[in-house]
mmCIF file of C-alpha atoms in Angstrom:
data_model
loop_
_atom_site.group_PDB
_atom_site.id
_atom_site.type_symbol
_atom_site.label_atom_id
_atom_site.label_comp_id
_atom_site.label_asym_id
_atom_site.label_seq_id
_atom_site.Cartn_x
_atom_site.Cartn_y
_atom_site.Cartn_z
ATOM 1 C CA UNK A 226 -1.860 16.561 -5.409
ATOM 2 C CA UNK A 227 -4.436 18.171 -7.699
ATOM 3 C CA UNK A 228 -4.640 21.152 -5.330
ATOM 4 C CA UNK A 229 -0.860 21.666 -5.339
ATOM 5 C CA UNK A 230 -0.387 21.018 -9.081
ATOM 6 C CA UNK A 231 -3.135 23.548 -9.799
ATOM 7 C CA UNK A 232 -1.041 26.235 -8.043
ATOM 8 C CA UNK A 233 1.780 25.951 -10.590
ATOM 9 C CA UNK A 234 2.077 28.805 -13.087
ATOM 10 C CA UNK A 235 3.055 26.126 -15.597
ATOM 11 C CA UNK A 236 -0.369 24.484 -15.508
ATOM 12 C CA UNK A 237 -3.047 25.731 -17.899
ATOM 13 C CA UNK A 238 -5.231 22.610 -17.908
ATOM 14 C CA UNK A 239 -5.491 19.847 -15.331
ATOM 15 C CA UNK A 240 -7.283 16.505 -15.647
ATOM 16 C CA UNK A 241 -7.904 13.853 -13.018
ATOM 17 C CA UNK A 242 -8.971 10.287 -13.737
ATOM 18 C CA UNK A 243 -11.271 9.360 -12.158
ATOM 19 C CA UNK A 244 -11.278 12.127 -9.529
ATOM 20 C CA UNK A 245 -14.093 12.681 -7.039
ATOM 21 C CA UNK A 246 -16.674 15.232 -5.960
ATOM 22 C CA UNK A 247 -14.172 17.694 -4.519
ATOM 23 C CA UNK A 248 -11.500 17.283 -7.184
ATOM 24 C CA UNK A 249 -14.104 18.223 -9.809
ATOM 25 C CA UNK A 250 -13.894 21.798 -8.499
ATOM 26 C CA UNK A 251 -10.169 21.989 -9.336
ATOM 27 C CA UNK A 252 -9.685 19.722 -12.353
ATOM 28 C CA UNK A 253 -11.666 18.181 -15.176
ATOM 29 C CA UNK A 254 -12.524 14.676 -14.029
ATOM 30 C CA UNK A 255 -12.477 11.886 -16.610
ATOM 31 C CA UNK A 256 -14.033 8.429 -16.176
ATOM 32 C CA UNK A 257 -11.525 5.582 -16.123
ATOM 33 C CA UNK A 258 -11.266 1.986 -14.942
ATOM 34 C CA UNK A 259 -8.040 1.981 -12.956
ATOM 35 C CA UNK A 260 -8.036 -1.832 -12.999
ATOM 36 C CA UNK A 261 -7.389 -2.032 -16.746
ATOM 37 C CA UNK A 262 -4.420 -0.618 -18.605
ATOM 38 C CA UNK A 263 -6.474 -0.206 -21.791
ATOM 39 C CA UNK A 264 -8.876 2.173 -20.050
ATOM 40 C CA UNK A 265 -6.013 4.281 -18.678
ATOM 41 C CA UNK A 266 -4.320 4.419 -22.083
ATOM 42 C CA UNK A 267 -7.620 5.483 -23.659
ATOM 43 C CA UNK A 268 -7.701 8.499 -21.335
ATOM 44 C CA UNK A 269 -4.130 9.282 -22.340
ATOM 45 C CA UNK A 270 -5.097 9.144 -26.006
ATOM 46 C CA UNK A 271 -7.970 11.505 -25.282
ATOM 47 C CA UNK A 272 -5.926 14.265 -23.594
ATOM 48 C CA UNK A 273 -2.335 13.661 -24.826
ATOM 49 C CA UNK A 274 -0.867 14.943 -21.538
ATOM 50 C CA UNK A 275 2.328 16.965 -21.263
ATOM 51 C CA UNK A 276 2.889 15.268 -17.891
ATOM 52 C CA UNK A 277 1.073 12.393 -16.205
ATOM 53 C CA UNK A 278 1.355 12.014 -12.437
ATOM 54 C CA UNK A 279 0.402 8.555 -11.182
ATOM 55 C CA UNK A 280 -1.366 8.798 -7.836
ATOM 56 C CA UNK A 281 -2.508 5.332 -6.694
ATOM 57 C CA UNK A 282 -0.541 2.093 -6.633
ATOM 58 C CA UNK A 283 -2.684 -0.093 -8.884
ATOM 59 C CA UNK A 284 -1.846 1.605 -12.234
ATOM 60 C CA UNK A 285 1.861 1.218 -11.397
ATOM 61 C CA UNK A 286 1.417 -2.540 -11.050
ATOM 62 C CA UNK A 287 -0.305 -2.635 -14.456
ATOM 63 C CA UNK A 288 2.730 -1.055 -16.146
ATOM 64 C CA UNK A 289 1.214 2.348 -16.903
ATOM 65 C CA UNK A 290 4.619 4.048 -16.702
ATOM 66 C CA UNK A 291 6.150 1.738 -19.301
ATOM 67 C CA UNK A 292 3.128 2.076 -21.602
ATOM 68 C CA UNK A 293 2.983 5.871 -21.440
ATOM 69 C CA UNK A 294 6.750 6.131 -21.900
ATOM 70 C CA UNK A 295 6.554 3.880 -24.946
ATOM 71 C CA UNK A 296 4.012 6.261 -26.429
ATOM 72 C CA UNK A 297 6.205 9.284 -25.762
ATOM 73 C CA UNK A 298 4.060 10.719 -22.960
ATOM 74 C CA UNK A 299 6.156 11.998 -20.008
ATOM 75 C CA UNK A 300 5.007 10.184 -16.879
ATOM 76 C CA UNK A 301 5.967 10.505 -13.212
ATOM 77 C CA UNK A 302 6.245 7.266 -11.261
ATOM 78 C CA UNK A 303 8.253 4.036 -11.075
ATOM 79 C CA UNK A 304 7.966 1.143 -13.496
ATOM 80 C CA UNK A 305 6.126 -2.045 -12.572
ATOM 81 C CA UNK A 306 9.443 -3.749 -11.795
ATOM 82 C CA UNK A 307 10.561 -0.893 -9.530
ATOM 83 C CA UNK A 308 7.142 -0.735 -7.851
ATOM 84 C CA UNK A 309 7.651 -4.294 -6.573
ATOM 85 C CA UNK A 310 8.946 -2.561 -3.466
ATOM 86 C CA UNK A 311 5.294 -1.849 -2.687
ATOM 87 C CA UNK A 312 3.260 -4.557 -4.380
ATOM 88 C CA UNK A 313 5.312 -7.453 -3.035
ATOM 89 C CA UNK A 314 6.285 -7.309 0.631
ATOM 90 C CA UNK A 315 8.315 -10.496 0.227
ATOM 91 C CA UNK A 316 10.344 -8.872 -2.567
ATOM 92 C CA UNK A 317 10.876 -5.786 -0.419
ATOM 93 C CA UNK A 318 12.065 -7.789 2.593
ATOM 94 C CA UNK A 319 14.500 -9.865 0.524
ATOM 95 C CA UNK A 320 15.724 -6.711 -1.246
ATOM 96 C CA UNK A 321 16.385 -5.009 2.096
ATOM 97 C CA UNK A 322 18.310 -8.050 3.290
ATOM 98 C CA UNK A 323 20.365 -8.239 0.086
ATOM 99 C CA UNK A 324 21.386 -4.611 0.398
ATOM 100 C CA UNK A 325 21.857 -4.631 4.177
ATOM 101 C CA UNK A 326 19.257 -1.957 4.817
ATOM 102 C CA UNK A 327 17.880 -2.133 8.382
ATOM 103 C CA UNK A 328 14.509 -3.861 8.756
ATOM 104 C CA UNK A 329 12.667 -6.236 11.082
ATOM 105 C CA UNK A 330 13.376 -9.972 11.189
ATOM 106 C CA UNK A 331 10.940 -11.825 8.939
ATOM 107 C CA UNK A 332 9.776 -15.075 7.400
ATOM 108 C CA UNK A 333 8.001 -15.603 4.073
ATOM 109 C CA UNK A 334 5.312 -18.277 4.154
ATOM 110 C CA UNK A 335 3.139 -19.933 1.519
ATOM 111 C CA UNK A 336 1.014 -22.145 3.779
ATOM 112 C CA UNK A 337 -0.372 -22.322 7.308
ATOM 113 C CA UNK A 338 2.081 -25.144 8.032
ATOM 114 C CA UNK A 339 4.997 -22.865 7.115
ATOM 115 C CA UNK A 340 3.515 -20.121 9.301
ATOM 116 C CA UNK A 341 3.271 -22.452 12.312
ATOM 117 C CA UNK A 342 6.850 -23.604 11.826
ATOM 118 C CA UNK A 343 8.167 -20.041 11.427
ATOM 119 C CA UNK A 344 6.302 -18.788 14.507
ATOM 120 C CA UNK A 345 8.617 -20.823 16.736
ATOM 121 C CA UNK A 346 11.339 -18.257 15.903
ATOM 122 C CA UNK A 347 9.309 -15.145 16.850
ATOM 123 C CA UNK A 348 8.571 -13.410 20.128
ATOM 124 C CA UNK A 349 5.039 -12.118 20.693
ATOM 125 C CA UNK A 350 3.302 -10.062 19.517
ATOM 126 C CA UNK A 351 4.073 -10.883 15.878
ATOM 127 C CA UNK A 352 3.040 -8.992 12.745
ATOM 128 C CA UNK A 353 1.211 -10.851 9.969
ATOM 129 C CA UNK A 354 1.283 -9.143 6.572
ATOM 130 C CA UNK A 355 -0.377 -10.009 3.285
ATOM 131 C CA UNK A 356 2.288 -10.045 0.588
ATOM 132 C CA UNK A 357 0.329 -8.063 -1.996
ATOM 133 C CA UNK A 358 -1.602 -4.801 -2.201
ATOM 134 C CA UNK A 359 -4.379 -4.635 0.393
ATOM 135 C CA UNK A 360 -5.203 -0.910 0.657
ATOM 136 C CA UNK A 361 -3.596 -0.673 4.090
ATOM 137 C CA UNK A 362 -5.768 -3.478 5.498
ATOM 138 C CA UNK A 363 -3.386 -6.422 5.091
ATOM 139 C CA UNK A 364 -1.461 -5.987 8.361
ATOM 140 C CA UNK A 365 -2.461 -7.584 11.666
ATOM 141 C CA UNK A 366 -0.536 -7.494 14.946
ATOM 142 C CA UNK A 367 -1.230 -10.877 16.541
ATOM 143 C CA UNK A 368 -0.999 -11.238 20.317
ATOM 144 C CA UNK A 369 -0.666 -15.031 20.243
ATOM 145 C CA UNK A 370 0.675 -17.703 17.911
ATOM 146 C CA UNK A 371 -2.844 -19.095 17.598
ATOM 147 C CA UNK A 372 -4.131 -15.706 16.447
ATOM 148 C CA UNK A 373 -1.238 -15.337 13.989
ATOM 149 C CA UNK A 374 -1.932 -18.742 12.466
ATOM 150 C CA UNK A 375 -5.666 -17.999 12.281
ATOM 151 C CA UNK A 376 -5.094 -14.624 10.560
ATOM 152 C CA UNK A 377 -2.667 -16.220 8.118
ATOM 153 C CA UNK A 378 -5.197 -18.957 7.356
ATOM 154 C CA UNK A 379 -7.847 -16.336 6.603
ATOM 155 C CA UNK A 380 -5.406 -14.507 4.333
ATOM 156 C CA UNK A 381 -4.471 -17.689 2.465
ATOM 157 C CA UNK A 382 -8.162 -18.468 1.913
ATOM 158 C CA UNK A 383 -8.654 -15.216 0.022
ATOM 159 C CA UNK A 384 -11.517 -14.159 2.302
ATOM 160 C CA UNK A 385 -9.597 -11.392 4.055
ATOM 161 C CA UNK A 386 -7.745 -9.449 1.335
ATOM 162 C CA UNK A 387 -8.260 -11.520 -1.812
ATOM 163 C CA UNK A 388 -5.244 -12.503 -3.911
ATOM 164 C CA UNK A 389 -3.027 -10.157 -1.875
ATOM 165 C CA UNK A 390 -2.941 -12.755 0.908
ATOM 166 C CA UNK A 391 -1.914 -15.834 -1.065
ATOM 167 C CA UNK A 392 1.567 -15.332 0.391
ATOM 168 C CA UNK A 393 2.185 -14.074 3.920
ATOM 169 C CA UNK A 394 5.124 -12.333 5.586
ATOM 170 C CA UNK A 395 5.697 -12.697 9.330
ATOM 171 C CA UNK A 396 7.671 -9.921 11.020
ATOM 172 C CA UNK A 397 8.973 -9.164 14.462
ATOM 173 C CA UNK A 398 6.892 -6.418 16.080
ATOM 174 C CA UNK A 399 9.069 -3.336 16.354
ATOM 175 C CA UNK A 400 8.619 -0.764 19.117
ATOM 176 C CA UNK A 401 9.068 2.960 18.683
ATOM 177 C CA UNK A 402 7.628 5.932 16.829
ATOM 178 C CA UNK A 403 6.597 5.532 13.206
ATOM 179 C CA UNK A 404 7.987 7.977 10.657
ATOM 180 C CA UNK A 405 7.029 8.581 7.043
ATOM 181 C CA UNK A 406 10.121 9.663 5.118
ATOM 182 C CA UNK A 407 9.654 10.461 1.430
ATOM 183 C CA UNK A 408 12.282 11.214 -1.199
ATOM 184 C CA UNK A 409 12.105 12.202 -4.841
ATOM 185 C CA UNK A 410 14.328 10.100 -7.121
ATOM 186 C CA UNK A 411 15.411 10.245 -10.756
ATOM 187 C CA UNK A 412 16.916 6.749 -10.662
ATOM 188 C CA UNK A 413 20.244 7.939 -9.299
ATOM 189 C CA UNK A 414 19.909 11.075 -7.175
ATOM 190 C CA UNK A 415 17.432 11.721 -4.351
ATOM 191 C CA UNK A 416 15.947 14.814 -2.721
ATOM 192 C CA UNK A 417 14.232 14.493 0.642
ATOM 193 C CA UNK A 418 10.764 15.848 1.371
ATOM 194 C CA UNK A 419 9.788 16.951 4.863
ATOM 195 C CA UNK A 420 8.926 14.073 7.165
ATOM 196 C CA UNK A 421 5.504 13.198 8.564
ATOM 197 C CA UNK A 422 3.971 10.802 11.057
ATOM 198 C CA UNK A 423 0.944 8.670 10.174
ATOM 199 C CA UNK A 424 -1.664 7.197 12.537
ATOM 200 C CA UNK A 425 -2.623 3.766 11.190
ATOM 201 C CA UNK A 426 -5.037 2.373 13.791
ATOM 202 C CA UNK A 427 -8.740 3.166 13.609
ATOM 203 C CA UNK A 428 -9.151 4.217 17.245
ATOM 204 C CA UNK A 429 -7.760 6.767 19.674
ATOM 205 C CA UNK A 430 -4.645 5.660 21.501
ATOM 206 C CA UNK A 431 -3.630 3.497 18.523
ATOM 207 C CA UNK A 432 -6.324 0.913 19.194
ATOM 208 C CA UNK A 433 -8.313 -1.304 16.853
ATOM 209 C CA UNK A 434 -7.431 -2.607 13.390
ATOM 210 C CA UNK A 435 -5.014 -1.025 10.952
ATOM 211 C CA UNK A 436 -6.390 1.235 8.237
ATOM 212 C CA UNK A 437 -5.028 3.107 5.242
ATOM 213 C CA UNK A 438 -4.295 5.928 7.704
ATOM 214 C CA UNK A 439 -6.512 8.013 9.996
ATOM 215 C CA UNK A 440 -4.407 11.166 10.088
ATOM 216 C CA UNK A 441 -0.904 12.565 9.928
ATOM 217 C CA UNK A 442 1.118 15.609 10.860
ATOM 218 C CA UNK A 443 4.337 17.256 9.728
ATOM 219 C CA UNK A 444 6.649 19.641 11.568
ATOM 220 C CA UNK A 445 10.176 20.856 11.003
ATOM 221 C CA UNK A 446 11.430 19.048 14.104
ATOM 222 C CA UNK A 447 10.135 15.509 13.547
ATOM 223 C CA UNK A 448 13.670 14.687 12.418
ATOM 224 C CA UNK A 449 16.718 16.908 12.855
ATOM 225 C CA UNK A 450 19.218 17.547 10.077
ATOM 226 C CA UNK A 451 21.604 14.852 11.305
ATOM 227 C CA UNK A 452 18.921 12.156 11.307
ATOM 228 C CA UNK A 453 17.576 13.353 7.963
ATOM 229 C CA UNK A 454 21.029 12.918 6.420
ATOM 230 C CA UNK A 455 21.339 9.453 8.006
ATOM 231 C CA UNK A 456 18.020 8.363 6.531
ATOM 232 C CA UNK A 457 19.034 9.641 3.097
ATOM 233 C CA UNK A 458 22.466 7.993 3.173
ATOM 234 C CA UNK A 459 21.593 4.690 4.866
ATOM 235 C CA UNK A 460 18.098 4.003 3.560
ATOM 236 C CA UNK A 461 16.908 6.122 0.620
ATOM 237 C CA UNK A 462 20.103 6.229 -1.450
ATOM 238 C CA UNK A 463 20.922 2.524 -0.909
ATOM 239 C CA UNK A 464 17.394 1.597 -2.040
ATOM 240 C CA UNK A 465 17.662 3.660 -5.225
ATOM 241 C CA UNK A 466 21.200 2.399 -5.917
ATOM 242 C CA UNK A 467 20.147 -1.191 -5.212
ATOM 243 C CA UNK A 468 17.187 -1.008 -7.562
ATOM 244 C CA UNK A 469 19.396 0.397 -10.320
ATOM 245 C CA UNK A 470 21.964 -2.358 -9.746
ATOM 246 C CA UNK A 471 19.180 -4.942 -10.081
ATOM 247 C CA UNK A 472 17.988 -3.480 -13.376
ATOM 248 C CA UNK A 473 14.874 -1.713 -12.109
ATOM 249 C CA UNK A 474 15.764 1.989 -12.041
ATOM 250 C CA UNK A 475 13.563 3.822 -9.566
ATOM 251 C CA UNK A 476 12.089 7.149 -10.672
ATOM 252 C CA UNK A 477 9.334 8.812 -8.695
ATOM 253 C CA UNK A 478 8.516 9.286 -5.032
ATOM 254 C CA UNK A 479 9.813 6.635 -2.654
ATOM 255 C CA UNK A 480 7.862 6.535 0.579
ATOM 256 C CA UNK A 481 9.846 4.874 3.357
ATOM 257 C CA UNK A 482 7.639 3.822 6.256
ATOM 258 C CA UNK A 483 10.038 3.591 9.197
ATOM 259 C CA UNK A 484 10.008 2.630 12.854
ATOM 260 C CA UNK A 485 12.383 4.697 14.977
ATOM 261 C CA UNK A 486 13.497 1.972 17.388
ATOM 262 C CA UNK A 487 16.054 1.791 20.177
ATOM 263 C CA UNK A 488 18.236 -0.086 17.638
ATOM 264 C CA UNK A 489 17.900 2.775 15.152
ATOM 265 C CA UNK A 490 15.570 3.473 12.206
ATOM 266 C CA UNK A 491 14.203 0.344 10.533
ATOM 267 C CA UNK A 492 12.103 -0.025 7.371
ATOM 268 C CA UNK A 493 8.520 -1.215 7.901
ATOM 269 C CA UNK A 494 7.274 -0.820 4.329
ATOM 270 C CA UNK A 495 7.612 1.082 1.088
ATOM 271 C CA UNK A 496 5.041 2.936 -0.952
ATOM 272 C CA UNK A 497 5.981 3.793 -4.520
ATOM 273 C CA UNK A 498 3.875 6.940 -4.569
ATOM 274 C CA UNK A 499 2.766 9.823 -2.396
ATOM 275 C CA UNK A 500 1.056 8.272 0.632
ATOM 276 C CA UNK A 501 -2.352 9.132 2.030
ATOM 277 C CA UNK A 502 -2.780 10.834 4.519
ATOM 278 C CA UNK A 503 0.853 12.021 4.744
ATOM 279 C CA UNK A 504 0.654 13.825 1.400
ATOM 280 C CA UNK A 505 -1.850 16.324 2.760
ATOM 281 C CA UNK A 506 0.320 17.839 5.535
ATOM 282 C CA UNK A 507 3.506 17.463 3.468
ATOM 283 C CA UNK A 508 2.180 19.325 0.433
ATOM 284 C CA UNK A 509 0.554 21.959 2.643
ATOM 285 C CA UNK A 510 4.089 22.900 3.700
ATOM 286 C CA UNK A 511 5.492 22.931 0.146
ATOM 287 C CA UNK A 512 6.143 26.462 -1.098
ATOM 288 C CA UNK A 513 7.917 25.664 -4.380
ATOM 289 C CA UNK A 514 6.491 24.426 -7.687
ATOM 290 C CA UNK A 515 5.495 20.755 -7.529
ATOM 291 C CA UNK A 516 5.415 20.458 -11.318
ATOM 292 C CA UNK A 517 9.062 21.560 -11.555
ATOM 293 C CA UNK A 518 10.097 18.922 -9.005
ATOM 294 C CA UNK A 519 8.196 16.104 -10.704
ATOM 295 C CA UNK A 520 9.654 17.025 -14.090
ATOM 296 C CA UNK A 521 13.139 16.876 -12.555
ATOM 297 C CA UNK A 522 12.452 13.253 -11.620
ATOM 298 C CA UNK A 523 11.134 12.372 -15.078
ATOM 299 C CA UNK A 524 14.023 14.098 -16.843
ATOM 300 C CA UNK A 525 16.820 12.770 -14.602
ATOM 301 C CA UNK A 526 17.926 15.994 -12.901
ATOM 302 C CA UNK A 527 16.790 15.751 -9.281
ATOM 303 C CA UNK A 528 18.710 17.953 -6.844
ATOM 304 C CA UNK A 529 18.448 18.984 -3.200
ATOM 305 C CA UNK A 530 17.194 22.395 -4.355
ATOM 306 C CA UNK A 531 13.998 20.997 -5.896
ATOM 307 C CA UNK A 532 11.888 21.831 -2.839
ATOM 308 C CA UNK A 533 11.286 24.885 -0.664
ATOM 309 C CA UNK A 534 9.438 24.278 2.585
ATOM 310 C CA UNK A 535 7.533 26.381 5.094
ATOM 311 C CA UNK A 536 8.648 26.091 8.736
ATOM 312 C CA UNK A 537 4.958 25.908 9.682
ATOM 313 C CA UNK A 538 3.322 22.816 11.143
ATOM 314 C CA UNK A 539 0.515 20.986 9.361
ATOM 315 C CA UNK A 540 -1.937 18.232 10.212
ATOM 316 C CA UNK A 541 -4.560 16.076 8.474
ATOM 317 C CA UNK A 542 -7.481 14.431 10.256
ATOM 318 C CA UNK A 543 -9.303 11.733 8.268
ATOM 319 C CA UNK A 544 -13.073 11.612 8.549
ATOM 320 C CA UNK A 545 -14.209 8.068 7.776
ATOM 321 C CA UNK A 546 -17.461 6.211 7.228
ATOM 322 C CA UNK A 547 -18.899 4.336 10.196
ATOM 323 C CA UNK A 548 -17.686 0.733 10.150
ATOM 324 C CA UNK A 549 -14.456 1.451 8.255
ATOM 325 C CA UNK A 550 -12.079 -0.415 7.787
ATOM 326 C CA UNK A 551 -14.755 -3.117 7.858
ATOM 327 C CA UNK A 552 -18.174 -2.955 6.222
ATOM 328 C CA UNK A 553 -19.608 0.530 5.751
ATOM 329 C CA UNK A 554 -22.437 2.238 3.909
ATOM 330 C CA UNK A 555 -22.065 4.978 1.285
ATOM 331 C CA UNK A 556 -24.389 7.661 -0.070
ATOM 332 C CA UNK A 557 -24.572 9.673 3.162
ATOM 333 C CA UNK A 558 -25.119 13.397 2.668
ATOM 334 C CA UNK A 559 -22.168 15.528 3.819
ATOM 335 C CA UNK A 560 -22.982 18.937 5.309
ATOM 336 C CA UNK A 561 -20.868 21.758 6.715
ATOM 337 C CA UNK A 562 -18.043 21.699 4.188
ATOM 338 C CA UNK A 563 -18.258 25.441 3.476
ATOM 339 C CA UNK A 564 -18.192 26.306 7.173
ATOM 340 C CA UNK A 565 -15.183 24.041 7.706
ATOM 341 C CA UNK A 566 -13.300 25.559 4.772
ATOM 342 C CA UNK A 567 -13.829 29.025 6.280
ATOM 343 C CA UNK A 568 -11.639 28.159 9.302
ATOM 344 C CA UNK A 569 -8.282 29.937 9.005
ATOM 345 C CA UNK A 570 -5.513 27.795 7.510
ATOM 346 C CA UNK A 571 -7.846 24.884 6.671
ATOM 347 C CA UNK A 572 -8.217 22.940 3.432
ATOM 348 C CA UNK A 573 -10.698 20.074 3.243
ATOM 349 C CA UNK A 574 -9.416 17.433 0.812
ATOM 350 C CA UNK A 575 -11.976 15.020 -0.634
ATOM 351 C CA UNK A 576 -11.275 11.274 -0.767
ATOM 352 C CA UNK A 577 -14.318 8.989 -0.939
ATOM 353 C CA UNK A 578 -16.910 11.533 -2.052
ATOM 354 C CA UNK A 579 -19.328 12.043 -4.932
ATOM 355 C CA UNK A 580 -21.290 15.100 -6.000
ATOM 356 C CA UNK A 581 -24.924 15.220 -7.120
ATOM 357 C CA UNK A 582 -27.067 18.330 -7.621
ATOM 358 C CA UNK A 583 -24.421 20.511 -5.955
ATOM 359 C CA UNK A 584 -24.410 18.353 -2.815
ATOM 360 C CA UNK A 585 -21.687 15.974 -1.604
ATOM 361 C CA UNK A 586 -22.167 12.359 -0.502
ATOM 362 C CA UNK A 587 -19.934 9.685 0.975
ATOM 363 C CA UNK A 588 -18.544 7.219 -1.566
ATOM 364 C CA UNK A 589 -15.811 5.345 0.300
ATOM 365 C CA UNK A 590 -14.283 4.332 3.625
ATOM 366 C CA UNK A 591 -12.061 7.335 4.106
ATOM 367 C CA UNK A 592 -14.223 10.289 3.108
ATOM 368 C CA UNK A 593 -12.363 13.534 3.854
ATOM 369 C CA UNK A 594 -8.869 14.665 4.837
ATOM 370 C CA UNK A 595 -9.478 17.770 6.950
ATOM 371 C CA UNK A 596 -6.129 19.541 6.900
ATOM 372 C CA UNK A 597 -4.700 22.676 8.494
ATOM 373 C CA UNK A 598 -1.460 24.651 8.585
ATOM 374 C CA UNK A 599 -0.285 27.089 11.249
ATOM 375 C CA UNK A 600 2.858 28.530 12.811
ATOM 376 C CA UNK A 601 2.875 25.803 15.470
ATOM 377 C CA UNK A 602 1.500 22.272 15.745
ATOM 378 C CA UNK A 603 -0.929 23.033 18.577
ATOM 379 C CA UNK A 604 -2.663 25.726 16.510
ATOM 380 C CA UNK A 605 -2.728 23.543 13.379
ATOM 381 C CA UNK A 606 -4.346 20.695 15.340
ATOM 382 C CA UNK A 607 -6.888 23.030 16.929
ATOM 383 C CA UNK A 608 -7.861 24.427 13.529
ATOM 384 C CA UNK A 609 -8.234 20.981 11.970
ATOM 385 C CA UNK A 610 -10.511 19.750 14.745
ATOM 386 C CA UNK A 611 -12.511 22.985 14.703
ATOM 387 C CA UNK A 612 -13.157 22.295 11.023
ATOM 388 C CA UNK A 613 -14.040 18.627 11.684
ATOM 389 C CA UNK A 614 -16.669 19.698 14.194
ATOM 390 C CA UNK A 615 -18.398 21.771 11.507
ATOM 391 C CA UNK A 616 -18.756 18.758 9.154
ATOM 392 C CA UNK A 617 -21.287 16.005 9.623
ATOM 393 C CA UNK A 618 -22.602 12.913 7.846
ATOM 394 C CA UNK A 619 -24.370 9.845 9.150
ATOM 395 C CA UNK A 620 -21.879 7.538 10.872
ATOM 396 C CA UNK A 621 -18.922 9.934 10.600
ATOM 397 C CA UNK A 622 -15.895 8.790 12.583
ATOM 398 C CA UNK A 623 -12.509 10.380 13.187
ATOM 399 C CA UNK A 624 -9.738 10.044 15.714
ATOM 400 C CA UNK A 625 -9.523 12.771 18.332
ATOM 401 C CA UNK A 626 -5.813 12.321 19.069
ATOM 402 C CA UNK A 627 -3.939 13.009 15.821
ATOM 403 C CA UNK A 628 -0.496 14.435 16.769
ATOM 404 C CA UNK A 629 -1.334 14.116 20.494
ATOM 405 C CA UNK A 630 1.934 12.336 21.301
ATOM 406 C CA UNK A 631 3.935 15.074 19.616
ATOM 407 C CA UNK A 632 2.054 17.740 21.551
ATOM 408 C CA UNK A 633 2.758 15.919 24.837
ATOM 409 C CA UNK A 634 6.450 15.822 24.000
#
């Protein structure tokens, strides 16, 4: 987002709070505690921004949009009430049911006893989800009822994902291809972004535990125009209209995580922000001014003409720390970034990195988003992996099959 905002002719000064090692090369990074509203407001007081773009989910749940708006600072993102679509899976499921938007069958449970009773109504495998925010780690596909009950018990105990798991949602396990479909909303109108496909599992062939995302790709033919219009008219617009009807007007980006099933598209989850790693390939294809589009959302004038897209394909491969999404070590020296960036069409986006004495080190689970754009998906994938091979750090791990299913098709 920093990279794309920086390209706008409208931008003379760009800040990022807190930022990271790579972002520091493109924006002035400011220290902030994203867990406290007071710290975020203090940064606002310091810079008096013309436009604030909220990136992660946590500040939304603290009410940063309401607080900045109250102070007269234009801010892009949904209110805390509207962001319930992300921070409460039980709210989202009940909202979808109220507004007859297609989604998987579910049960909301507040105890292991309720989980065991509800499991009698589900076929296997069954999906167990923590109700709250869990950084992409609160979803487990259980192969047996015993496993589902055990996972739920661990969530309820707080050991697995903390307070996010004090309520659990059971869902039927849907089959099909996942699709990330994002729209820009001003509370009434929506404009669709290009679609992308995420790869959630840690291992090749979609094996191992779920993560925040190990890679994504975007092409012009993931969805055709007819399906795009269906998704806008039967999912995105009804969500925005439903939120407005319930008194929680939705302004910002609405990320619809979908499963394209034999019964049709069904909603898996919502994010109330640009999603990682889908944002990387999506914004690599954006050829219009991102600032203009975000201001249209803030000012209530979103239209279909807000975006101009390249027909090129793009891909992002996430390089992660060894052990992620479980326990991992940080502080590993990262080498080869310059050589990777020299590959044609490649941009290496930093995630969990820090910078000391002009050298970069790992500082999180997902470390880098190695991204590439090209005239076709095969070339984009080849470029991204060529760049990955030039980067190394102790314990580095990345999937070798991002977009492989699309290439086979």
